Amino acid sequence: MPVKKENIRIGFGYDIHRLAKNRRLILGGVQIPHQFGLLGHSDADVLCHAIADSLLGAVAAGDIGRYFPNTDPKFKDISSLLLLKKTALIVKTAGYRIANIDSMVIAESPKLSPHIGDMQKNIALALGIKKSQVSIKATTNEGLGDIGRGKGICAFANALAERTK
Ligand code: ZN
């Protein structure tokens, strides 16, 4: 079914990956020093994945599994910034531009605040928008549940898309 051409559309995204040994921790395209990294077929950048899903959701274009299946060897260890680049193209092709993104990473450790600026920069560059259009927040899970025990990291994102044509 084609997307109905509303002027403003909202999208939501969520993702979670397990933390494992012998993996690099990549969040928002930034490699962060940590004893564990996120496990996944790509670089497992949970923040980029949540943002990609929120953008696809805004234009009702399905989810990232549809475009970047984790069974495709082409996407093995791929930088998720490239997935964001392709997602931006899908949004554009649907006749929309990205108005803004707001996101939240939930990680018990390490401390993410020193890296937020670089993550914003990377994501904005990949999407072809300004850093001021990309909000990234970080919190812990207060020790609760699997995220709180440091078994994984999850991320939520909202995106707003504006019609261009
Ligand atoms: Zn993911």
mmCIF file of C-alpha atoms and ligand atoms in Angstrom:
data_model
loop_
_atom_site.group_PDB
_atom_site.id
_atom_site.type_symbol
_atom_site.label_atom_id
_atom_site.label_comp_id
_atom_site.label_asym_id
_atom_site.label_seq_id
_atom_site.Cartn_x
_atom_site.Cartn_y
_atom_site.Cartn_z
ATOM 1 C CA MET A 1 0.000 0.000 0.000
ATOM 2 C CA PRO A 2 1.525 3.403 -0.928
ATOM 3 C CA VAL A 3 2.253 5.857 1.858
ATOM 4 C CA LYS A 4 -0.479 8.459 2.238
ATOM 5 C CA LYS A 5 1.107 11.869 1.673
ATOM 6 C CA GLU A 6 0.671 13.552 5.022
ATOM 7 C CA ASN A 7 2.712 16.718 5.566
ATOM 8 C CA ILE A 8 4.285 15.581 8.824
ATOM 9 C CA ARG A 9 4.776 12.005 9.916
ATOM 10 C CA ILE A 10 6.232 10.509 13.086
ATOM 11 C CA GLY A 11 8.185 7.259 13.357
ATOM 12 C CA PHE A 12 9.312 5.100 16.251
ATOM 13 C CA GLY A 13 12.211 2.666 16.520
ATOM 14 C CA TYR A 14 13.586 0.274 19.110
ATOM 15 C CA ASP A 15 16.542 -2.093 19.122
ATOM 16 C CA ILE A 16 18.487 -4.241 21.559
ATOM 17 C CA HIS A 17 21.747 -6.186 21.288
ATOM 18 C CA ARG A 18 23.603 -8.419 23.723
ATOM 19 C CA LEU A 19 27.032 -7.458 25.030
ATOM 20 C CA ALA A 20 29.761 -10.033 24.414
ATOM 21 C CA LYS A 21 33.509 -10.468 24.753
ATOM 22 C CA ASN A 22 35.836 -9.896 21.801
ATOM 23 C CA ARG A 23 33.532 -7.397 20.119
ATOM 24 C CA ARG A 24 34.055 -3.681 19.572
ATOM 25 C CA LEU A 25 31.476 -1.392 21.156
ATOM 26 C CA ILE A 26 30.149 0.899 18.430
ATOM 27 C CA LEU A 27 27.387 3.375 19.232
ATOM 28 C CA GLY A 28 26.367 6.119 16.838
ATOM 29 C CA GLY A 29 29.377 5.172 14.721
ATOM 30 C CA VAL A 30 31.767 5.896 17.606
ATOM 31 C CA GLN A 31 34.056 3.159 18.884
ATOM 32 C CA ILE A 32 33.865 3.354 22.666
ATOM 33 C CA PRO A 33 36.498 1.731 24.890
ATOM 34 C CA HIS A 34 34.796 -1.027 26.903
ATOM 35 C CA GLN A 35 35.506 -4.615 27.954
ATOM 36 C CA PHE A 36 32.508 -5.841 25.942
ATOM 37 C CA GLY A 37 30.991 -5.015 22.585
ATOM 38 C CA LEU A 38 27.586 -5.528 21.017
ATOM 39 C CA LEU A 39 26.916 -8.816 19.311
ATOM 40 C CA GLY A 40 25.316 -8.813 15.873
ATOM 41 C CA HIS A 41 25.654 -9.510 12.189
ATOM 42 C CA SER A 42 26.580 -5.915 11.364
ATOM 43 C CA ASP A 43 28.602 -3.757 13.778
ATOM 44 C CA ALA A 44 25.487 -4.085 16.019
ATOM 45 C CA ASP A 45 25.188 -0.316 16.471
ATOM 46 C CA VAL A 46 21.954 -0.409 18.418
ATOM 47 C CA LEU A 47 21.479 3.370 18.284
ATOM 48 C CA CYS A 48 21.811 3.560 14.492
ATOM 49 C CA HIS A 49 19.420 0.618 14.143
ATOM 50 C CA ALA A 50 16.745 2.227 16.328
ATOM 51 C CA ILE A 51 17.102 5.499 14.399
ATOM 52 C CA ALA A 52 16.903 3.707 11.032
ATOM 53 C CA ASP A 53 13.694 1.962 12.144
ATOM 54 C CA SER A 54 12.183 5.247 13.339
ATOM 55 C CA LEU A 55 12.897 6.853 9.948
ATOM 56 C CA LEU A 56 11.498 3.908 8.005
ATOM 57 C CA GLY A 57 8.499 3.970 10.316
ATOM 58 C CA ALA A 58 7.888 7.662 9.607
ATOM 59 C CA VAL A 59 7.405 6.919 5.912
ATOM 60 C CA ALA A 60 5.747 3.511 6.549
ATOM 61 C CA ALA A 61 8.505 1.759 4.606
ATOM 62 C CA GLY A 62 8.772 -1.337 6.807
ATOM 63 C CA ASP A 63 11.733 -2.102 9.070
ATOM 64 C CA ILE A 64 15.485 -2.484 8.676
ATOM 65 C CA GLY A 65 15.209 -6.278 8.438
ATOM 66 C CA ARG A 66 13.442 -5.747 5.115
ATOM 67 C CA TYR A 67 16.308 -3.772 3.565
ATOM 68 C CA PHE A 68 19.294 -5.086 5.481
ATOM 69 C CA PRO A 69 18.586 -8.735 6.379
ATOM 70 C CA ASN A 70 20.964 -10.153 8.996
ATOM 71 C CA THR A 71 21.314 -13.287 6.874
ATOM 72 C CA ASP A 72 22.910 -11.388 3.963
ATOM 73 C CA PRO A 73 26.731 -11.794 3.978
ATOM 74 C CA LYS A 74 26.904 -8.350 2.321
ATOM 75 C CA PHE A 75 25.943 -6.776 5.660
ATOM 76 C CA LYS A 76 28.357 -8.764 7.826
ATOM 77 C CA ASP A 77 30.260 -6.361 10.124
ATOM 78 C CA ILE A 78 29.040 -3.441 8.001
ATOM 79 C CA SER A 79 29.130 0.027 9.569
ATOM 80 C CA SER A 80 25.564 0.873 10.510
ATOM 81 C CA LEU A 81 26.244 4.452 9.398
ATOM 82 C CA LEU A 82 26.009 3.027 5.872
ATOM 83 C CA LEU A 83 22.599 1.587 6.723
ATOM 84 C CA LEU A 84 21.562 5.050 7.895
ATOM 85 C CA LYS A 85 22.800 6.537 4.631
ATOM 86 C CA LYS A 86 20.619 4.119 2.674
ATOM 87 C CA THR A 87 17.701 4.778 5.011
ATOM 88 C CA ALA A 88 17.975 8.522 4.328
ATOM 89 C CA LEU A 89 17.690 7.743 0.626
ATOM 90 C CA ILE A 90 14.532 5.688 1.226
ATOM 91 C CA VAL A 91 12.992 8.620 3.140
ATOM 92 C CA LYS A 92 13.925 11.025 0.339
ATOM 93 C CA THR A 93 12.562 8.712 -2.347
ATOM 94 C CA ALA A 94 9.276 8.486 -0.434
ATOM 95 C CA GLY A 95 9.019 12.287 -0.818
ATOM 96 C CA TYR A 96 10.033 13.338 2.683
ATOM 97 C CA ARG A 97 12.894 15.062 4.464
ATOM 98 C CA ILE A 98 14.010 14.410 8.014
ATOM 99 C CA ALA A 99 12.837 17.147 10.386
ATOM 100 C CA ASN A 100 14.436 15.820 13.576
ATOM 101 C CA ILE A 101 15.369 12.740 15.537
ATOM 102 C CA ASP A 102 15.226 12.186 19.259
ATOM 103 C CA SER A 103 16.790 9.082 20.706
ATOM 104 C CA MET A 104 17.722 7.397 23.957
ATOM 105 C CA VAL A 105 20.380 4.781 24.640
ATOM 106 C CA ILE A 106 20.023 2.663 27.771
ATOM 107 C CA ALA A 107 23.345 1.236 28.930
ATOM 108 C CA GLU A 108 24.509 0.425 32.445
ATOM 109 C CA SER A 109 28.101 1.123 31.391
ATOM 110 C CA PRO A 110 30.303 2.622 30.029
ATOM 111 C CA LYS A 111 29.542 6.312 30.476
ATOM 112 C CA LEU A 112 28.292 7.622 27.147
ATOM 113 C CA SER A 113 28.071 11.371 27.754
ATOM 114 C CA PRO A 114 31.654 12.093 26.552
ATOM 115 C CA HIS A 115 30.789 10.510 23.179
ATOM 116 C CA ILE A 116 27.353 11.992 22.484
ATOM 117 C CA GLY A 117 28.700 14.919 20.412
ATOM 118 C CA ASP A 118 30.650 12.619 18.099
ATOM 119 C CA MET A 119 27.644 10.297 17.740
ATOM 120 C CA GLN A 120 25.436 13.258 16.765
ATOM 121 C CA LYS A 121 28.031 14.355 14.217
ATOM 122 C CA ASN A 122 28.324 10.865 12.654
ATOM 123 C CA ILE A 123 24.589 10.299 12.460
ATOM 124 C CA ALA A 124 23.872 13.769 11.072
ATOM 125 C CA LEU A 125 26.542 13.280 8.410
ATOM 126 C CA ALA A 126 25.189 9.845 7.416
ATOM 127 C CA LEU A 127 21.648 11.222 7.143
ATOM 128 C CA GLY A 128 22.635 14.459 5.408
ATOM 129 C CA ILE A 129 21.126 16.648 8.137
ATOM 130 C CA LYS A 130 22.462 19.032 10.778
ATOM 131 C CA LYS A 131 23.828 17.959 14.133
ATOM 132 C CA SER A 132 21.140 20.098 15.776
ATOM 133 C CA GLN A 133 18.503 17.834 14.200
ATOM 134 C CA VAL A 134 19.859 14.768 16.003
ATOM 135 C CA SER A 135 19.186 14.475 19.718
ATOM 136 C CA ILE A 136 20.843 11.611 21.601
ATOM 137 C CA LYS A 137 20.280 10.981 25.270
ATOM 138 C CA ALA A 138 21.723 8.281 27.484
ATOM 139 C CA THR A 139 20.659 6.748 30.749
ATOM 140 C CA THR A 140 21.194 3.588 32.792
ATOM 141 C CA ASN A 141 18.538 1.058 33.767
ATOM 142 C CA GLU A 142 19.253 1.633 37.474
ATOM 143 C CA GLY A 143 20.601 -1.909 37.791
ATOM 144 C CA LEU A 144 17.227 -3.404 36.910
ATOM 145 C CA GLY A 145 16.716 -6.311 34.535
ATOM 146 C CA ASP A 146 19.165 -7.653 31.955
ATOM 147 C CA ILE A 147 20.128 -4.190 30.719
ATOM 148 C CA GLY A 148 20.789 -3.193 34.327
ATOM 149 C CA ARG A 149 23.017 -6.248 34.790
ATOM 150 C CA GLY A 150 25.054 -5.154 31.780
ATOM 151 C CA LYS A 151 23.976 -8.018 29.536
ATOM 152 C CA GLY A 152 22.986 -5.749 26.684
ATOM 153 C CA ILE A 153 22.283 -2.234 25.464
ATOM 154 C CA CYS A 154 19.021 -0.999 23.982
ATOM 155 C CA ALA A 155 17.949 2.169 22.208
ATOM 156 C CA PHE A 156 14.720 3.965 21.390
ATOM 157 C CA ALA A 157 14.213 6.629 18.727
ATOM 158 C CA ASN A 158 11.551 8.918 17.340
ATOM 159 C CA ALA A 159 11.822 10.630 13.989
ATOM 160 C CA LEU A 160 9.767 13.325 12.347
ATOM 161 C CA ALA A 161 9.590 13.536 8.566
ATOM 162 C CA GLU A 162 8.251 16.468 6.546
ATOM 163 C CA ARG A 163 6.793 16.134 3.100
ATOM 164 C CA THR A 164 8.816 17.692 0.301
ATOM 165 C CA LYS A 165 6.623 16.976 -2.718
HETATM 166 ZN ZN ZN B 1 20.234 -4.027 15.636
#
